[in-house]
């Protein structure tokens, strides 16, 4: 077999391997009830479980968060858990690091490992098929908009960007700061939950910060719609 023929088969091998890993992870998460376990009612039990790891608890939490991003597990309960388990400040730090690593890995999987499979996923969403064209015209601004405004499913758009022409570092350095406001809002909400029944003033402070950030995030779609033509391209 020629060297060219061997090279042509290697991408298919990586596609099948990575695709199998992603599908197996999503299947196992559903079978074992992982998504149901990560609901707000179970946060106290999950906090106690994480704390058993002592000084390694942040690493365990971040590893779990990264896997959740890759395997399409909803990120909101885990983000709140970060605030419950580690407080709003460190929770924001750990969630920000883990979510940034997670979106970087999904981007690389889509671009270099499982492109064909991701193309089929994206083809099922008419809105997501517009991302590539919009990125060609507006570049990193499209990443900014989709991170700040919930126009598209978060987990799927992570993979979708791997199919576009945007560069990896432009994607990552735009994603990180634009995910921070929502991250901080939910970790501060988690911090307020962990303080419930304790320091009332601190609880109210955390709730106030979380509420202010959520209001800010909710106002962003209107502001971006007025100031950025890229938003119109996505919604058209």
Short mmCIF file of C-alpha atoms in Angstrom, two decimals:
data_model
loop_
_atom_site.label_atom_id
_atom_site.label_comp_id
_atom_site.label_asym_id
_atom_site.label_seq_id
_atom_site.Cartn_x
_atom_site.Cartn_y
_atom_site.Cartn_z
CA UNK A 1 0.00 0.00 0.00
CA UNK A 2 1.35 3.42 -0.94
CA UNK A 3 2.20 6.09 1.62
CA UNK A 4 -0.53 8.33 0.21
CA UNK A 5 -3.15 5.60 0.67
CA UNK A 6 -2.02 5.01 4.24
CA UNK A 7 -2.34 8.72 5.03
CA UNK A 8 -5.84 8.80 3.59
CA UNK A 9 -6.94 6.08 5.99
CA UNK A 10 -5.47 7.62 9.14
CA UNK A 11 -8.06 10.41 9.46
CA UNK A 12 -10.83 7.83 9.25
CA UNK A 13 -9.19 5.84 12.02
CA UNK A 14 -8.99 8.92 14.26
CA UNK A 15 -12.58 9.77 13.35
CA UNK A 16 -13.87 6.36 14.39
CA UNK A 17 -11.81 6.30 17.59
CA UNK A 18 -12.71 9.79 18.80
CA UNK A 19 -16.29 9.47 17.65
CA UNK A 20 -16.59 6.21 19.56
CA UNK A 21 -15.17 7.81 22.71
CA UNK A 22 -17.59 10.75 22.56
CA UNK A 23 -20.62 8.57 21.87
CA UNK A 24 -19.64 6.07 24.56
CA UNK A 25 -19.19 8.85 27.10
CA UNK A 26 -22.57 10.39 26.29
CA UNK A 27 -24.19 6.93 26.43
CA UNK A 28 -22.65 6.09 29.80
CA UNK A 29 -23.61 9.49 31.22
CA UNK A 30 -27.23 8.81 30.27
CA UNK A 31 -27.23 5.16 31.42
CA UNK A 32 -25.79 5.96 34.85
CA UNK A 33 -28.02 8.98 35.32
CA UNK A 34 -25.19 11.51 35.41
CA UNK A 35 -27.34 14.33 34.06
CA UNK A 36 -30.03 13.60 36.64
CA UNK A 37 -27.42 13.47 39.42
CA UNK A 38 -26.16 16.93 38.48
CA UNK A 39 -29.36 18.71 39.42
CA UNK A 40 -29.70 21.42 42.03
CA UNK A 41 -31.27 19.05 44.59
CA UNK A 42 -28.15 16.89 44.69
CA UNK A 43 -25.55 19.68 44.95
CA UNK A 44 -25.06 19.19 48.71
CA UNK A 45 -24.26 15.49 48.24
CA UNK A 46 -21.92 16.25 45.35
CA UNK A 47 -20.16 18.90 47.43
CA UNK A 48 -19.56 16.37 50.22
CA UNK A 49 -18.27 13.85 47.68
CA UNK A 50 -15.83 16.36 46.16
CA UNK A 51 -14.56 17.44 49.57
CA UNK A 52 -13.47 13.84 50.27
CA UNK A 53 -10.59 14.36 47.85
CA UNK A 54 -9.04 16.99 50.10
CA UNK A 55 -6.33 19.01 48.35
CA UNK A 56 -7.05 17.18 45.09
CA UNK A 57 -10.70 18.28 45.08
CA UNK A 58 -10.14 21.16 42.60
CA UNK A 59 -8.39 18.83 40.15
CA UNK A 60 -11.17 16.24 40.43
CA UNK A 61 -13.78 18.92 39.91
CA UNK A 62 -12.03 20.45 36.89
CA UNK A 63 -11.45 17.03 35.30
CA UNK A 64 -15.15 16.24 35.69
CA UNK A 65 -16.11 19.59 34.23
CA UNK A 66 -13.88 19.07 31.19
CA UNK A 67 -15.42 15.65 30.57
CA UNK A 68 -18.89 17.16 30.93
CA UNK A 69 -18.13 19.69 28.20
CA UNK A 70 -16.86 16.96 25.88
CA UNK A 71 -19.76 14.59 26.56
CA UNK A 72 -22.63 17.12 26.28
CA UNK A 73 -23.52 17.12 30.00
CA UNK A 74 -25.33 20.38 30.92
CA UNK A 75 -22.84 22.81 32.41
CA UNK A 76 -25.17 24.96 34.54
CA UNK A 77 -25.52 22.57 37.52
CA UNK A 78 -21.77 21.88 37.56
CA UNK A 79 -21.00 25.61 37.43
CA UNK A 80 -23.31 26.20 40.40
CA UNK A 81 -21.63 23.25 42.13
CA UNK A 82 -18.30 25.03 41.72
CA UNK A 83 -19.63 27.95 43.75
CA UNK A 84 -21.17 25.63 46.34
CA UNK A 85 -18.04 23.54 46.78
CA UNK A 86 -15.31 26.18 46.56
CA UNK A 87 -17.01 29.52 47.11
CA UNK A 88 -17.69 32.14 44.43
CA UNK A 89 -14.11 33.32 43.89
CA UNK A 90 -12.28 30.01 43.64
CA UNK A 91 -15.33 28.43 42.06
CA UNK A 92 -15.15 31.00 39.28
CA UNK A 93 -11.43 30.33 38.85
CA UNK A 94 -11.81 26.56 38.66
CA UNK A 95 -14.87 26.66 36.38
CA UNK A 96 -13.20 29.19 34.09
CA UNK A 97 -10.07 27.07 33.73
CA UNK A 98 -12.03 23.85 33.18
CA UNK A 99 -14.54 25.33 30.73
CA UNK A 100 -11.75 26.95 28.70
CA UNK A 101 -9.86 23.66 28.48
CA UNK A 102 -13.11 21.89 27.59
CA UNK A 103 -14.01 24.21 24.72
CA UNK A 104 -10.43 24.01 23.45
CA UNK A 105 -10.53 20.21 23.37
CA UNK A 106 -13.91 20.05 21.64
CA UNK A 107 -12.65 22.50 19.02
CA UNK A 108 -9.59 20.33 18.36
CA UNK A 109 -11.65 17.14 18.26
CA UNK A 110 -13.95 18.65 15.65
CA UNK A 111 -11.15 20.09 13.54
CA UNK A 112 -8.66 17.23 13.58
CA UNK A 113 -10.34 14.08 14.88
CA UNK A 114 -14.07 13.78 14.30
CA UNK A 115 -14.87 16.29 11.59
CA UNK A 116 -17.25 14.10 9.62
CA UNK A 117 -19.34 13.24 12.67
CA UNK A 118 -19.52 16.86 13.82
CA UNK A 119 -20.57 17.95 10.33
CA UNK A 120 -23.58 15.67 10.61
CA UNK A 121 -24.47 17.12 14.02
CA UNK A 122 -24.21 20.68 12.74
CA UNK A 123 -26.23 19.88 9.60
CA UNK A 124 -29.21 19.07 11.84
CA UNK A 125 -29.25 22.64 13.19
CA UNK A 126 -30.02 25.32 10.57
CA UNK A 127 -28.68 28.08 12.82
CA UNK A 128 -25.37 26.37 13.39
CA UNK A 129 -24.80 26.03 9.65
CA UNK A 130 -24.69 29.84 9.48
CA UNK A 131 -21.72 30.07 11.84
CA UNK A 132 -19.06 29.34 9.21
CA UNK A 133 -20.33 32.02 6.84
CA UNK A 134 -20.67 34.51 9.66
CA UNK A 135 -17.15 33.75 10.91
CA UNK A 136 -15.81 34.36 7.40
CA UNK A 137 -17.23 37.88 7.47
CA UNK A 138 -16.88 38.85 11.13
CA UNK A 139 -14.20 36.56 12.59
CA UNK A 140 -13.84 36.50 16.36
CA UNK A 141 -16.88 38.76 16.84
CA UNK A 142 -19.11 35.77 16.09
CA UNK A 143 -17.45 33.81 18.89
CA UNK A 144 -17.99 36.78 21.21
CA UNK A 145 -21.69 36.99 20.35
CA UNK A 146 -22.42 33.28 20.70
CA UNK A 147 -20.57 33.12 24.03
CA UNK A 148 -22.33 36.14 25.48
CA UNK A 149 -25.78 35.46 24.04
CA UNK A 150 -27.49 32.02 24.25
CA UNK A 151 -28.34 31.86 20.55
CA UNK A 152 -27.06 28.32 20.08
CA UNK A 153 -26.67 25.15 22.19
CA UNK A 154 -23.43 25.71 24.13
CA UNK A 155 -22.02 22.19 23.93
CA UNK A 156 -22.74 21.80 20.23
CA UNK A 157 -21.32 25.19 19.24
CA UNK A 158 -18.03 24.18 20.85
CA UNK A 159 -17.71 21.46 18.23
CA UNK A 160 -19.20 23.60 15.46
CA UNK A 161 -16.40 26.15 15.67
CA UNK A 162 -13.89 23.44 14.83
CA UNK A 163 -15.47 23.30 11.36
CA UNK A 164 -15.09 27.02 10.71
CA UNK A 165 -12.11 28.97 9.38
CA UNK A 166 -11.41 30.74 12.65
CA UNK A 167 -7.96 30.19 14.15
CA UNK A 168 -7.60 28.22 17.36
CA UNK A 169 -6.08 31.03 19.42
CA UNK A 170 -8.58 33.62 18.22
CA UNK A 171 -11.35 31.24 19.19
CA UNK A 172 -9.89 30.43 22.60
CA UNK A 173 -8.85 33.95 23.60
CA UNK A 174 -12.30 35.24 22.69
CA UNK A 175 -14.19 32.39 24.36
CA UNK A 176 -12.46 32.69 27.72
CA UNK A 177 -13.36 36.28 28.70
CA UNK A 178 -16.80 36.10 27.09
CA UNK A 179 -17.75 33.04 29.17
CA UNK A 180 -16.68 34.74 32.42
CA UNK A 181 -19.80 36.86 33.15
CA UNK A 182 -22.19 33.89 33.13
CA UNK A 183 -19.63 31.72 34.94
CA UNK A 184 -19.27 34.27 37.74
CA UNK A 185 -23.04 34.77 37.96
CA UNK A 186 -23.73 31.07 38.54
CA UNK A 187 -20.79 30.46 40.88
CA UNK A 188 -21.85 33.43 43.02
CA UNK A 189 -25.35 31.95 43.06
CA UNK A 190 -23.78 28.67 44.20
CA UNK A 191 -21.82 30.55 46.85
CA UNK A 192 -25.09 32.02 48.11
CA UNK A 193 -26.58 28.53 48.33
CA UNK A 194 -23.61 27.29 50.36
CA UNK A 195 -24.05 30.21 52.77
CA UNK A 196 -27.77 29.58 53.26
CA UNK A 197 -28.52 29.52 56.97
CA UNK A 198 -25.09 30.98 57.74
CA UNK A 199 -23.84 34.50 57.13
CA UNK A 200 -26.94 36.36 55.93
CA UNK A 201 -25.04 39.46 54.82
CA UNK A 202 -22.64 37.40 52.73
CA UNK A 203 -25.52 35.43 51.25
CA UNK A 204 -27.27 38.64 50.21
CA UNK A 205 -24.02 40.02 48.79
CA UNK A 206 -23.47 36.91 46.66
CA UNK A 207 -27.09 36.96 45.48
CA UNK A 208 -26.79 40.65 44.61
CA UNK A 209 -23.65 40.07 42.55
CA UNK A 210 -25.16 37.03 40.84
CA UNK A 211 -28.37 38.92 40.07
CA UNK A 212 -26.48 41.94 38.69
CA UNK A 213 -24.40 39.73 36.40
CA UNK A 214 -27.45 37.85 35.16
CA UNK A 215 -29.21 41.15 34.39
CA UNK A 216 -26.10 42.30 32.52
CA UNK A 217 -25.99 39.08 30.49
CA UNK A 218 -29.73 39.35 29.73
CA UNK A 219 -29.25 42.89 28.36
CA UNK A 220 -26.38 41.94 26.08
CA UNK A 221 -28.54 40.55 23.23
CA UNK A 222 -30.34 43.90 22.84
CA UNK A 223 -27.09 45.87 22.97
CA UNK A 224 -25.31 43.60 20.50
CA UNK A 225 -28.28 43.65 18.15
CA UNK A 226 -28.04 47.45 17.98
CA UNK A 227 -24.26 47.74 17.70
CA UNK A 228 -23.09 44.69 15.76
CA UNK A 229 -24.20 43.69 12.24
CA UNK A 230 -22.77 40.26 12.99
CA UNK A 231 -25.80 39.55 15.19
CA UNK A 232 -28.13 40.19 12.25
CA UNK A 233 -26.12 37.78 10.10
CA UNK A 234 -26.61 35.03 12.67
CA UNK A 235 -30.31 35.65 13.23
CA UNK A 236 -31.23 36.20 9.57
#
